Short mmCIF file of C-alpha atoms and ligand atoms in Angstrom, two decimals:
data_model
loop_
_atom_site.label_atom_id
_atom_site.label_comp_id
_atom_site.label_asym_id
_atom_site.label_seq_id
_atom_site.Cartn_x
_atom_site.Cartn_y
_atom_site.Cartn_z
CA MET A 1 11.04 -38.41 37.03
CA ALA A 2 11.07 -37.79 33.31
CA LYS A 3 11.64 -34.24 32.23
CA ALA A 4 8.39 -32.51 31.30
CA ARG A 5 7.84 -32.60 27.56
CA THR A 6 7.22 -29.21 26.05
CA THR A 7 5.07 -28.47 23.06
CA GLY A 8 6.72 -25.13 22.39
CA PHE A 9 6.22 -21.63 23.61
CA PHE A 10 3.36 -19.25 23.82
CA CYS A 11 2.59 -15.66 24.55
CA LYS A 12 0.99 -15.27 27.95
CA GLU A 13 -0.82 -12.13 26.83
CA CYS A 14 -2.61 -13.33 23.73
CA GLY A 15 -1.90 -17.06 23.56
CA TYR A 16 0.04 -16.96 20.26
CA GLU A 17 1.88 -20.25 19.84
CA SER A 18 5.31 -20.78 18.42
CA SER A 19 7.84 -23.58 18.28
CA LYS A 20 10.68 -21.30 19.37
CA TRP A 21 11.11 -18.56 21.91
CA MET A 22 10.75 -14.99 20.69
CA GLY A 23 11.45 -11.64 22.30
CA GLN A 24 8.44 -9.93 20.85
CA CYS A 25 5.11 -11.53 20.14
CA PRO A 26 4.25 -11.15 16.44
CA ALA A 27 0.51 -11.18 17.22
CA CYS A 28 0.09 -8.67 20.04
CA ARG A 29 3.49 -6.95 19.81
CA GLU A 30 4.15 -7.30 23.52
CA TRP A 31 7.74 -7.81 24.61
CA ASN A 32 9.05 -10.62 26.74
CA THR A 33 5.78 -12.46 27.06
CA PHE A 34 6.83 -15.87 25.72
CA VAL A 35 6.82 -18.74 28.14
CA GLU A 36 7.43 -22.42 27.73
CA ALA A 37 4.26 -24.44 27.40
CA PRO A 38 4.26 -27.78 29.17
CA ALA A 39 2.59 -30.66 27.40
CA ALA A 40 -0.83 -30.75 28.95
CA SER A 41 -2.09 -34.21 29.70
CA GLY A 42 -5.10 -34.84 27.59
CA GLY A 43 -4.58 -31.50 25.90
CA ARG A 44 -5.32 -33.07 22.52
CA LYS A 45 -8.72 -34.21 23.59
CA ALA A 46 -9.69 -30.92 25.12
CA GLY A 47 -10.70 -29.29 21.86
CA GLY A 48 -13.10 -32.08 21.06
CA ALA A 49 -14.73 -31.83 24.45
CA ARG A 50 -16.73 -28.82 23.45
CA ALA A 51 -17.97 -30.46 20.27
CA ALA A 52 -18.89 -33.62 22.14
CA ALA A 53 -20.68 -31.65 24.81
CA LEU A 54 -22.55 -29.71 22.19
CA GLY A 55 -23.97 -32.89 20.72
CA GLY A 56 -21.76 -34.88 18.36
CA ASN A 57 -20.01 -34.12 15.13
CA ARG A 58 -22.63 -34.71 12.43
CA PRO A 59 -23.55 -31.79 10.21
CA VAL A 60 -27.06 -30.47 10.69
CA LYS A 61 -29.14 -28.36 8.30
CA LEU A 62 -29.61 -24.84 9.53
CA SER A 63 -33.32 -25.04 8.77
CA GLN A 64 -33.65 -28.08 11.01
CA ILE A 65 -32.10 -26.51 14.06
CA GLU A 66 -34.73 -25.47 16.52
CA SER A 67 -34.37 -21.87 17.50
CA SER A 68 -35.96 -21.94 20.87
CA ALA A 69 -35.28 -18.78 22.79
CA GLU A 70 -32.72 -19.42 25.50
CA GLU A 71 -34.06 -19.38 28.96
CA ARG A 72 -32.58 -16.54 30.92
CA THR A 73 -32.12 -16.36 34.63
CA GLY A 74 -32.16 -12.90 36.15
CA THR A 75 -29.26 -12.16 38.48
CA GLY A 76 -31.22 -9.67 40.54
CA MET A 77 -28.94 -6.94 39.26
CA GLU A 78 -30.34 -5.15 36.28
CA GLU A 79 -27.03 -3.55 35.42
CA LEU A 80 -25.45 -7.00 35.10
CA ASP A 81 -28.41 -8.57 33.30
CA ARG A 82 -28.26 -5.91 30.65
CA VAL A 83 -24.57 -6.55 29.98
CA LEU A 84 -25.25 -10.29 29.79
CA GLY A 85 -27.95 -9.69 27.20
CA GLY A 86 -30.94 -10.31 29.46
CA GLY A 87 -29.71 -12.69 32.14
CA LEU A 88 -27.75 -15.90 32.55
CA VAL A 89 -27.93 -18.70 30.00
CA SER A 90 -27.54 -22.12 31.57
CA GLY A 91 -24.40 -23.98 30.63
CA SER A 92 -22.48 -20.84 29.77
CA LEU A 93 -19.00 -19.96 30.86
CA ILE A 94 -18.52 -16.33 31.85
CA LEU A 95 -15.14 -14.74 32.45
CA VAL A 96 -15.08 -11.70 34.72
CA GLY A 97 -11.77 -9.92 34.34
CA GLY A 98 -10.34 -6.87 36.01
CA ASP A 99 -7.51 -5.47 38.09
CA PRO A 100 -7.01 -6.96 41.54
CA GLY A 101 -9.09 -5.18 44.18
CA ILE A 102 -11.55 -3.67 41.75
CA GLY A 103 -14.50 -5.59 43.20
CA LYS A 104 -14.90 -8.79 41.21
CA SER A 105 -15.36 -11.01 44.26
CA THR A 106 -17.76 -8.52 45.79
CA LEU A 107 -19.87 -8.38 42.64
CA LEU A 108 -20.06 -12.14 42.29
CA LEU A 109 -20.83 -12.67 45.95
CA GLN A 110 -23.74 -10.26 45.60
CA VAL A 111 -24.92 -12.07 42.48
CA CYS A 112 -24.71 -15.39 44.36
CA ARG A 113 -26.74 -13.95 47.19
CA ASN A 114 -29.47 -12.79 44.79
CA LEU A 115 -29.58 -16.10 42.96
CA ALA A 116 -29.68 -18.09 46.20
CA ARG A 117 -32.51 -15.90 47.45
CA ASP A 118 -34.44 -16.79 44.29
CA GLY A 119 -34.09 -20.46 45.20
CA LYS A 120 -31.16 -21.43 42.99
CA ARG A 121 -28.46 -23.79 44.20
CA VAL A 122 -25.26 -21.80 44.15
CA LEU A 123 -21.69 -22.83 44.89
CA TYR A 124 -18.99 -20.24 45.47
CA ILE A 125 -15.51 -21.72 45.11
CA SER A 126 -12.68 -19.60 46.36
CA GLY A 127 -9.02 -20.34 45.99
CA GLU A 128 -7.98 -16.99 47.38
CA GLU A 129 -9.87 -16.50 50.60
CA SER A 130 -10.79 -18.72 53.51
CA ALA A 131 -14.42 -19.37 54.40
CA ARG A 132 -14.01 -16.97 57.33
CA GLN A 133 -12.75 -14.18 55.11
CA ILE A 134 -15.68 -14.69 52.78
CA LYS A 135 -18.01 -14.66 55.74
CA LEU A 136 -16.53 -11.35 56.89
CA ARG A 137 -17.11 -9.88 53.46
CA ALA A 138 -20.60 -11.34 53.32
CA ASP A 139 -21.42 -9.73 56.64
CA ARG A 140 -20.56 -6.35 55.15
CA LEU A 141 -22.94 -7.01 52.28
CA GLY A 142 -25.92 -7.66 54.54
CA GLU A 143 -28.46 -10.44 54.83
CA PHE A 144 -27.74 -13.81 53.18
CA SER A 145 -30.37 -16.48 52.87
CA GLY A 146 -31.07 -19.55 50.80
CA GLU A 147 -28.93 -22.22 49.25
CA LEU A 148 -25.50 -20.69 49.02
CA SER A 149 -22.53 -22.96 49.76
CA PHE A 150 -18.87 -22.09 49.97
CA LEU A 151 -15.90 -24.19 49.09
CA CYS A 152 -12.29 -23.29 49.64
CA GLU A 153 -10.43 -25.47 47.20
CA THR A 154 -7.91 -25.13 44.40
CA ASP A 155 -7.74 -28.70 43.12
CA LEU A 156 -10.07 -28.90 40.15
CA ASP A 157 -10.55 -32.65 40.31
CA GLN A 158 -11.81 -32.31 43.86
CA ILE A 159 -14.00 -29.38 42.75
CA SER A 160 -15.41 -31.52 39.99
CA ARG A 161 -16.32 -34.28 42.50
CA ILE A 162 -18.03 -31.77 44.75
CA ILE A 163 -19.98 -30.30 41.85
CA GLU A 164 -21.05 -33.87 41.07
CA GLU A 165 -22.35 -34.27 44.63
CA GLU A 166 -23.83 -30.83 45.22
CA LYS A 167 -25.27 -30.36 41.74
CA PRO A 168 -25.29 -26.57 41.80
CA GLU A 169 -27.05 -24.63 39.05
CA ILE A 170 -24.57 -21.78 39.24
CA ALA A 171 -20.93 -21.90 40.31
CA VAL A 172 -18.31 -19.21 40.77
CA VAL A 173 -14.59 -19.97 40.49
CA ASP A 174 -12.55 -17.24 42.16
CA SER A 175 -9.95 -17.02 40.66
CA ILE A 176 -8.76 -19.07 37.71
CA GLN A 177 -5.16 -18.16 38.54
CA THR A 178 -5.31 -20.13 41.79
CA MET A 179 -6.75 -23.33 40.29
CA TYR A 180 -4.67 -26.32 39.25
CA ARG A 181 -5.06 -29.76 37.81
CA GLU A 182 -2.99 -32.68 38.91
CA GLY A 183 -0.96 -33.96 36.01
CA VAL A 184 -0.20 -30.62 34.44
CA ASP A 185 3.42 -30.00 35.17
CA SER A 186 3.38 -26.32 35.99
CA ALA A 187 2.46 -24.01 38.83
CA PRO A 188 -1.03 -22.57 39.35
CA GLY A 189 -1.34 -19.29 37.47
CA SER A 190 0.97 -20.37 34.67
CA VAL A 191 -0.30 -20.43 31.14
CA GLY A 192 -0.53 -24.19 30.96
CA GLN A 193 -2.53 -24.48 34.16
CA VAL A 194 -4.86 -21.62 33.37
CA ARG A 195 -5.59 -23.00 29.95
CA GLU A 196 -6.10 -26.52 31.15
CA SER A 197 -8.26 -25.38 34.07
CA THR A 198 -10.49 -23.32 31.83
CA ASN A 199 -10.89 -26.24 29.46
CA PHE A 200 -11.85 -28.46 32.35
CA LEU A 201 -14.44 -25.97 33.59
CA LEU A 202 -15.75 -25.64 30.06
CA GLN A 203 -16.42 -29.38 29.97
CA ILE A 204 -18.25 -29.20 33.30
CA ALA A 205 -20.33 -26.22 32.20
CA LYS A 206 -21.33 -27.69 28.85
CA GLY A 207 -21.67 -31.26 30.04
CA LYS A 208 -23.79 -30.57 33.10
CA GLY A 209 -25.54 -27.37 32.03
CA ILE A 210 -24.09 -25.37 34.92
CA THR A 211 -23.47 -21.66 34.53
CA ILE A 212 -19.92 -20.99 35.67
CA PHE A 213 -18.42 -17.60 36.42
CA ILE A 214 -14.63 -17.52 36.23
CA VAL A 215 -12.75 -14.67 37.87
CA GLY A 216 -9.51 -13.67 36.19
CA HIS A 217 -7.02 -11.08 37.36
CA VAL A 218 -5.44 -8.97 34.68
CA THR A 219 -1.92 -7.97 35.43
CA LYS A 220 0.34 -6.02 33.16
CA GLU A 221 3.50 -7.73 34.37
CA GLY A 222 4.30 -10.67 36.54
CA THR A 223 4.03 -14.37 36.28
CA VAL A 224 0.27 -14.63 36.38
CA ALA A 225 -1.19 -15.57 33.04
CA GLY A 226 -3.46 -12.84 31.80
CA PRO A 227 -6.98 -13.93 30.97
CA ARG A 228 -6.66 -12.47 27.48
CA MET A 229 -5.89 -15.88 26.04
CA LEU A 230 -8.98 -17.34 27.72
CA GLU A 231 -11.24 -15.02 25.82
CA HIS A 232 -11.68 -17.37 22.89
CA MET A 233 -12.52 -20.31 25.14
CA VAL A 234 -15.40 -18.82 27.10
CA ASP A 235 -18.86 -17.69 26.00
CA THR A 236 -18.90 -14.28 27.58
CA VAL A 237 -16.15 -11.93 28.67
CA LEU A 238 -16.92 -9.09 31.03
CA TYR A 239 -14.41 -6.55 32.21
CA PHE A 240 -14.83 -4.72 35.44
CA GLU A 241 -13.15 -1.34 35.17
CA GLY A 242 -12.56 1.65 37.32
CA GLU A 243 -9.94 3.58 39.18
CA LYS A 244 -9.04 2.37 42.65
CA ASN A 245 -9.67 5.70 44.36
CA VAL A 246 -12.88 6.54 42.50
CA PRO A 247 -15.98 4.71 43.73
CA TYR A 248 -17.76 4.17 40.44
CA ARG A 249 -17.15 1.02 38.38
CA ILE A 250 -18.10 0.07 34.85
CA LEU A 251 -18.87 -3.48 33.82
CA ARG A 252 -18.25 -3.83 30.12
CA GLY A 253 -19.09 -6.71 27.81
CA VAL A 254 -16.10 -7.50 25.59
CA LYS A 255 -17.42 -10.68 24.07
CA ASN A 256 -20.85 -12.24 24.29
CA ARG A 257 -22.13 -15.27 22.44
CA PHE A 258 -25.63 -14.60 23.81
CA GLY A 259 -26.07 -10.89 23.33
CA SER A 260 -24.59 -7.62 22.21
CA THR A 261 -21.35 -6.23 23.54
CA ASN A 262 -22.60 -2.69 23.35
CA GLU A 263 -23.91 -2.55 26.85
CA ILE A 264 -22.34 -1.42 30.07
CA GLY A 265 -23.39 -1.63 33.68
CA VAL A 266 -22.56 1.13 36.13
CA PHE A 267 -21.94 0.48 39.82
CA GLU A 268 -20.71 2.38 42.79
CA MET A 269 -18.54 0.74 45.45
CA GLY A 270 -19.93 1.66 48.83
CA GLY A 271 -19.43 0.54 52.39
CA GLU A 272 -21.94 -2.25 51.89
CA GLY A 273 -20.80 -3.59 48.57
CA LEU A 274 -21.68 -2.53 45.06
CA ILE A 275 -24.69 -0.34 44.46
CA GLN A 276 -26.25 -0.18 41.02
CA VAL A 277 -26.30 3.22 39.36
CA PRO A 278 -29.32 3.15 37.07
CA ASN A 279 -28.94 6.80 36.12
CA PRO A 280 -25.24 7.52 35.59
CA SER A 281 -25.82 11.02 34.20
CA GLU A 282 -27.29 12.32 37.43
CA TYR A 283 -24.50 10.67 39.33
CA MET A 284 -21.76 12.17 37.17
CA LEU A 285 -23.18 15.68 37.32
CA SER A 286 -23.90 15.67 41.03
CA GLY A 287 -20.93 17.86 42.02
CA LYS A 288 -20.93 20.32 39.14
CA PRO A 289 -20.22 23.90 40.25
CA GLU A 290 -22.74 26.56 39.27
CA GLY A 291 -21.76 29.58 37.26
CA ALA A 292 -18.09 28.58 37.07
CA SER A 293 -16.07 29.37 33.97
CA GLY A 294 -14.39 26.44 32.26
CA SER A 295 -17.09 23.95 33.24
CA VAL A 296 -19.22 22.45 30.48
CA THR A 297 -21.70 19.58 30.42
CA ALA A 298 -21.09 17.16 27.56
CA CYS A 299 -22.64 13.88 26.52
CA ALA A 300 -20.84 10.63 25.75
CA ILE A 301 -22.39 7.36 24.65
CA GLU A 302 -21.39 4.33 26.69
CA GLY A 303 -22.65 1.25 24.96
CA THR A 304 -26.05 2.35 23.80
CA ARG A 305 -26.67 4.64 26.72
CA PRO A 306 -26.11 8.38 26.76
CA MET A 307 -24.15 9.58 29.74
CA LEU A 308 -23.85 13.23 30.66
CA LEU A 309 -20.62 14.34 32.24
CA GLU A 310 -18.78 17.46 33.20
CA ILE A 311 -15.71 18.67 31.35
CA GLN A 312 -13.51 21.09 33.24
CA ALA A 313 -10.77 23.26 31.79
CA LEU A 314 -8.40 25.68 33.40
CA VAL A 315 -6.45 28.05 31.21
CA CYS A 316 -3.97 30.46 32.73
CA ARG A 317 -0.94 32.43 31.66
CA THR A 318 2.19 30.36 31.73
CA ASN A 319 5.05 31.37 34.00
CA PHE A 320 7.68 29.52 32.04
CA GLY A 321 8.63 29.46 28.40
CA MET A 322 6.98 26.12 27.71
CA PRO A 323 3.24 26.08 28.34
CA ARG A 324 2.04 23.07 30.32
CA ARG A 325 -0.85 20.97 29.08
CA THR A 326 -2.47 18.07 30.85
CA ALA A 327 -5.52 15.94 30.14
CA ALA A 328 -7.07 13.77 32.86
CA GLY A 329 -9.66 11.26 31.75
CA THR A 330 -9.29 11.92 28.05
CA ASP A 331 -6.74 11.75 25.25
CA TYR A 332 -3.83 14.14 25.76
CA ASN A 333 -3.00 14.43 22.07
CA ARG A 334 -6.59 15.19 21.24
CA VAL A 335 -6.61 18.05 23.73
CA ASN A 336 -3.42 19.47 22.19
CA LEU A 337 -5.01 19.25 18.78
CA LEU A 338 -8.13 21.07 19.95
CA ILE A 339 -6.01 23.81 21.50
CA ALA A 340 -4.29 24.26 18.14
CA VAL A 341 -7.66 24.42 16.37
CA LEU A 342 -8.87 27.10 18.81
CA GLU A 343 -5.70 29.10 18.23
CA LYS A 344 -5.78 28.94 14.46
CA ARG A 345 -9.50 28.84 13.65
CA ALA A 346 -11.01 30.94 16.42
CA GLY A 347 -8.16 33.31 17.09
CA LEU A 348 -7.70 32.51 20.78
CA HIS A 349 -4.11 33.10 21.85
CA LEU A 350 -3.51 29.97 23.83
CA SER A 351 0.13 29.49 22.88
CA ASP A 352 1.38 31.30 25.96
CA CYS A 353 -1.15 29.70 28.31
CA ASP A 354 -1.09 26.58 30.45
CA ALA A 355 -4.15 24.45 29.85
CA TYR A 356 -5.50 21.68 32.05
CA VAL A 357 -8.48 19.55 31.02
CA ASN A 358 -10.26 17.14 33.30
CA ILE A 359 -13.28 14.86 32.97
CA ALA A 360 -14.90 15.12 36.38
CA GLY A 361 -15.79 12.03 38.39
CA GLY A 362 -12.75 9.99 37.36
CA LEU A 363 -14.28 8.89 34.09
CA ARG A 364 -11.96 7.87 31.28
CA ILE A 365 -13.49 8.61 27.91
CA SER A 366 -12.02 9.47 24.56
CA GLU A 367 -14.96 9.90 22.28
CA PRO A 368 -14.89 12.47 19.45
CA SER A 369 -18.28 13.82 20.51
CA LEU A 370 -16.61 15.39 23.55
CA ASP A 371 -14.46 17.63 21.30
CA LEU A 372 -16.89 20.52 21.21
CA GLY A 373 -17.34 20.36 24.97
CA ILE A 374 -13.58 20.49 25.50
CA VAL A 375 -13.27 23.43 23.10
CA MET A 376 -16.07 25.33 24.85
CA ALA A 377 -14.59 24.62 28.28
CA LEU A 378 -11.17 25.87 27.16
CA ALA A 379 -12.60 29.01 25.58
CA SER A 380 -14.82 29.66 28.60
CA SER A 381 -11.88 29.43 30.97
CA PHE A 382 -9.68 31.52 28.68
CA ARG A 383 -12.23 34.33 28.66
CA ASP A 384 -13.28 33.67 32.24
CA VAL A 385 -16.92 33.73 31.19
CA PRO A 386 -19.09 30.78 32.29
CA VAL A 387 -21.17 28.68 29.92
CA ASP A 388 -24.82 28.72 30.98
CA ASP A 389 -25.51 25.87 33.45
CA GLY A 390 -28.56 24.67 31.54
CA THR A 391 -26.58 24.05 28.37
CA LEU A 392 -25.39 20.73 27.02
CA VAL A 393 -22.73 20.55 24.30
CA PHE A 394 -21.67 17.77 21.96
CA GLY A 395 -20.04 17.45 18.53
CA GLU A 396 -16.84 16.39 16.86
CA VAL A 397 -14.35 19.08 15.88
CA GLY A 398 -12.28 18.76 12.71
CA LEU A 399 -8.93 20.32 11.90
CA SER A 400 -10.52 23.16 9.90
CA GLY A 401 -12.54 24.10 12.94
CA GLU A 402 -15.70 22.61 11.50
CA VAL A 403 -18.18 20.91 13.81
CA ARG A 404 -18.99 17.46 12.50
CA ALA A 405 -21.89 15.12 13.03
CA VAL A 406 -21.87 12.47 15.75
CA SER A 407 -24.00 9.36 16.17
CA MET A 408 -27.17 9.07 18.25
CA ALA A 409 -27.77 12.81 18.46
CA GLU A 410 -31.45 12.35 19.23
CA LYS A 411 -30.70 10.08 22.17
CA ARG A 412 -28.30 12.60 23.62
CA VAL A 413 -30.80 15.41 23.28
CA GLN A 414 -33.51 13.32 24.93
CA GLU A 415 -31.25 12.52 27.86
CA ALA A 416 -30.49 16.22 28.28
CA ALA A 417 -34.18 17.11 28.18
CA LYS A 418 -34.92 14.40 30.72
CA LEU A 419 -32.43 15.91 33.13
CA GLY A 420 -33.88 19.38 32.74
CA PHE A 421 -31.39 21.06 30.40
CA SER A 422 -32.84 24.02 28.54
CA THR A 423 -30.38 24.38 25.65
CA CYS A 424 -28.35 21.96 23.60
CA ILE A 425 -25.52 23.05 21.32
CA LEU A 426 -24.99 20.44 18.65
CA PRO A 427 -23.64 20.09 15.11
CA GLN A 428 -25.89 21.77 12.52
CA VAL A 429 -25.92 18.52 10.51
CA CYS A 430 -27.30 16.62 13.49
CA LEU A 431 -29.94 19.27 14.10
CA GLU A 432 -31.21 18.89 10.55
CA ARG A 433 -31.49 15.14 11.02
CA ILE A 434 -33.57 15.29 14.17
CA ARG A 435 -37.08 14.74 12.92
CA GLN A 436 -39.23 15.08 15.99
CA PRO A 437 -38.80 18.15 18.15
CA VAL A 438 -37.82 17.26 21.70
CA LYS A 439 -40.01 18.95 24.25
CA GLY A 440 -38.62 21.55 26.63
CA ILE A 441 -35.21 21.99 25.07
CA ARG A 442 -33.90 24.58 22.64
CA LEU A 443 -31.59 23.19 19.98
CA VAL A 444 -28.78 25.35 18.66
CA GLY A 445 -26.98 24.04 15.59
CA VAL A 446 -23.41 25.20 15.00
CA ARG A 447 -21.23 24.78 11.92
CA ASN A 448 -17.84 25.65 13.30
CA VAL A 449 -15.92 26.37 16.46
CA ARG A 450 -16.27 30.14 16.07
CA GLU A 451 -20.09 29.90 16.09
CA ALA A 452 -20.01 27.63 19.10
CA ILE A 453 -17.88 29.85 21.30
CA GLU A 454 -20.12 32.80 20.57
CA TYR A 455 -22.66 31.10 22.81
CA ILE A 456 -20.39 31.35 25.82
CA GLY A 457 -21.97 33.74 28.28
CA ARG A 458 -25.42 33.56 26.67
CA GLY A 459 -28.37 31.92 28.40
P1 TYD B 501 -12.75 -7.41 45.88
O1 TYD B 501 -14.13 -7.79 45.52
O2 TYD B 501 -12.04 -8.24 46.88
O3 TYD B 501 -11.83 -7.25 44.61
P2 TYD B 501 -11.28 -8.35 43.62
O4 TYD B 501 -12.00 -9.60 43.90
O5 TYD B 501 -11.58 -7.76 42.27
O6 TYD B 501 -9.83 -8.45 43.85
O7 TYD B 501 -12.85 -5.90 46.37
C1 TYD B 501 -11.97 -5.43 47.25
C2 TYD B 501 -12.08 -3.95 47.46
O8 TYD B 501 -13.39 -3.44 47.60
C3 TYD B 501 -11.37 -3.67 48.73
O9 TYD B 501 -10.38 -2.71 48.47
C4 TYD B 501 -12.40 -3.18 49.67
C5 TYD B 501 -13.51 -2.72 48.80
N1 TYD B 501 -14.83 -2.92 49.39
C6 TYD B 501 -15.61 -1.83 49.70
O10 TYD B 501 -15.22 -0.68 49.54
N2 TYD B 501 -16.87 -2.04 50.24
C7 TYD B 501 -17.35 -3.29 50.45
O11 TYD B 501 -18.50 -3.42 50.94
C8 TYD B 501 -16.54 -4.40 50.13
C9 TYD B 501 -17.03 -5.80 50.34
C10 TYD B 501 -15.29 -4.18 49.59
MG1 MG B 502 -11.15 -11.33 44.76
#
C-alpha cells in the first residue's frame, strides 16, 4: 500500500495549518498540539460543497434576496430554544460541546423525545453506546412515544445511506469523535477524520435540509481532536458547562448564525434527566443562611438575564506568618485586589487575616459587578456583623475604592424586586440613570467602598 500522502500539519486545538511541525501553535499558543494531517480524499471539493448546497456560485443583489423569516421548530425545551435563538432552523448544523459526562447525550435524548412527540421523524445515531444502553438511559428519562429511531453506527457512508432511506427531519450524531469515513487514512477521533466527518455531515444537512446535532467532547489533553476547530464549519456552537459534582448546568451559545450568542439556558441534572431551571435566581439563593455574617446577595448578568447569587466570605486571624487567601468560583487575583482596596481605602486591617471567598452553588463567575458584593461580604465577616438579608448589592470597585457603574442596572434591580428584596445597594451613577422608580425596593446609591460598608448591620 502506498504511504499516506500528507498535506502538512495542523493544530488539533484551533486548526491552524502549517507545512512544518511546530512545538507551539502561533495562533492559539498551545504547546505540543501539532499533528500530521493526512490528505483527505476529496478534501479539495469539500469547501465547495457548502456553496453548491447553498445554491450555486453566481452573485446575487442583496435587494433581490428574499428575507423570509426562517421557520423555527420548538424543541420542547424553552431553555434550549432561547439559546438557539427561538428554535431549530432546518438544514442547520449544531455542535454541542462539553466535557465527557456533563450530560450532552442526556440533553439530546430529551430533545429527541420532545421532537418525536410533536410528530417529527428523528434519528439518534450513537457511536458510543449500544441500543440497549440508550434504552436504559431512556427508561430513566420516562415515557417515549412517536417516531424516534436509534442507530448504532460509526461508518458515515452507511449512516448517509440510512438517512437516505429513513428521511429523518432531525438527526443527532453522538459523538463526532467516534465517526469515520472510509478512505481517510487516520483513526476515528483524529483531526483528519473529525474534519472530514463534519464536512460530510454538513453536506447532508445543507443538501437535504436536515437539522443535525453533532456532539463533541472537549478534552484538554489526549489524542481526541477538540471540537474547537469545527467551530468555523458549523452554524451554531453550544457549550454545555458545569462542574461534575454540582447538579446545575449552563448551556451557552458560543456561535450562532441564526441568533444572538448572549443567551444561556440553565438546567439541573436530576435522577430523571435534565430539568429546566426557568428561574435561576431562586434556585441559587435557595440555601442562603439567614442572619449570617459574611453572606451577601449579589447579582450577575448571564447572557441577558440577571441572576442573583450568594457570595460568602470568611475572614479570620491567621495562625501563620503568611495569610491564606482562596477564591472559589471567582477570580483569585481579583479577590486579592479587593482585599488590598479594603485595607488601603477603608482602613480594614486584613493583612494579618486569612480570607476565603466562595460563590455558593458551584457557580463560576468573574464579572466586575460582583466586586462590591465581595467587598461587603469580606467586611461583614471581618466585623462579624451580618448584612441585612433583604439587601442586594452590585457594583464594580476601582483601585481608588470608588464604586463604578455597571451595565443593566435597572434589570438587576427589577429582578431583586421580583424576588422580594427590600433594599438594593448600587453605584450612585447607576442610581441616577434609573428613570422609573421600581416598586417595593429602596435604592441606596454609594460612591465608594467606605460608604458601602457603612450599610453593614443596617436594615
Ligand atoms: P451523559 O449524557 O452520558 O454525558 P455525556 O454525553 O456528556 O458524556 O451524562 C452522564 C451523566 O449524567 C452520568 O454521570 C449520569 C448522569 N445522569 C443523571 O444524573 N441522571 C440521569 O437521569 C441521567 C440519564 C444521567
Ligand atoms: Mg454521551
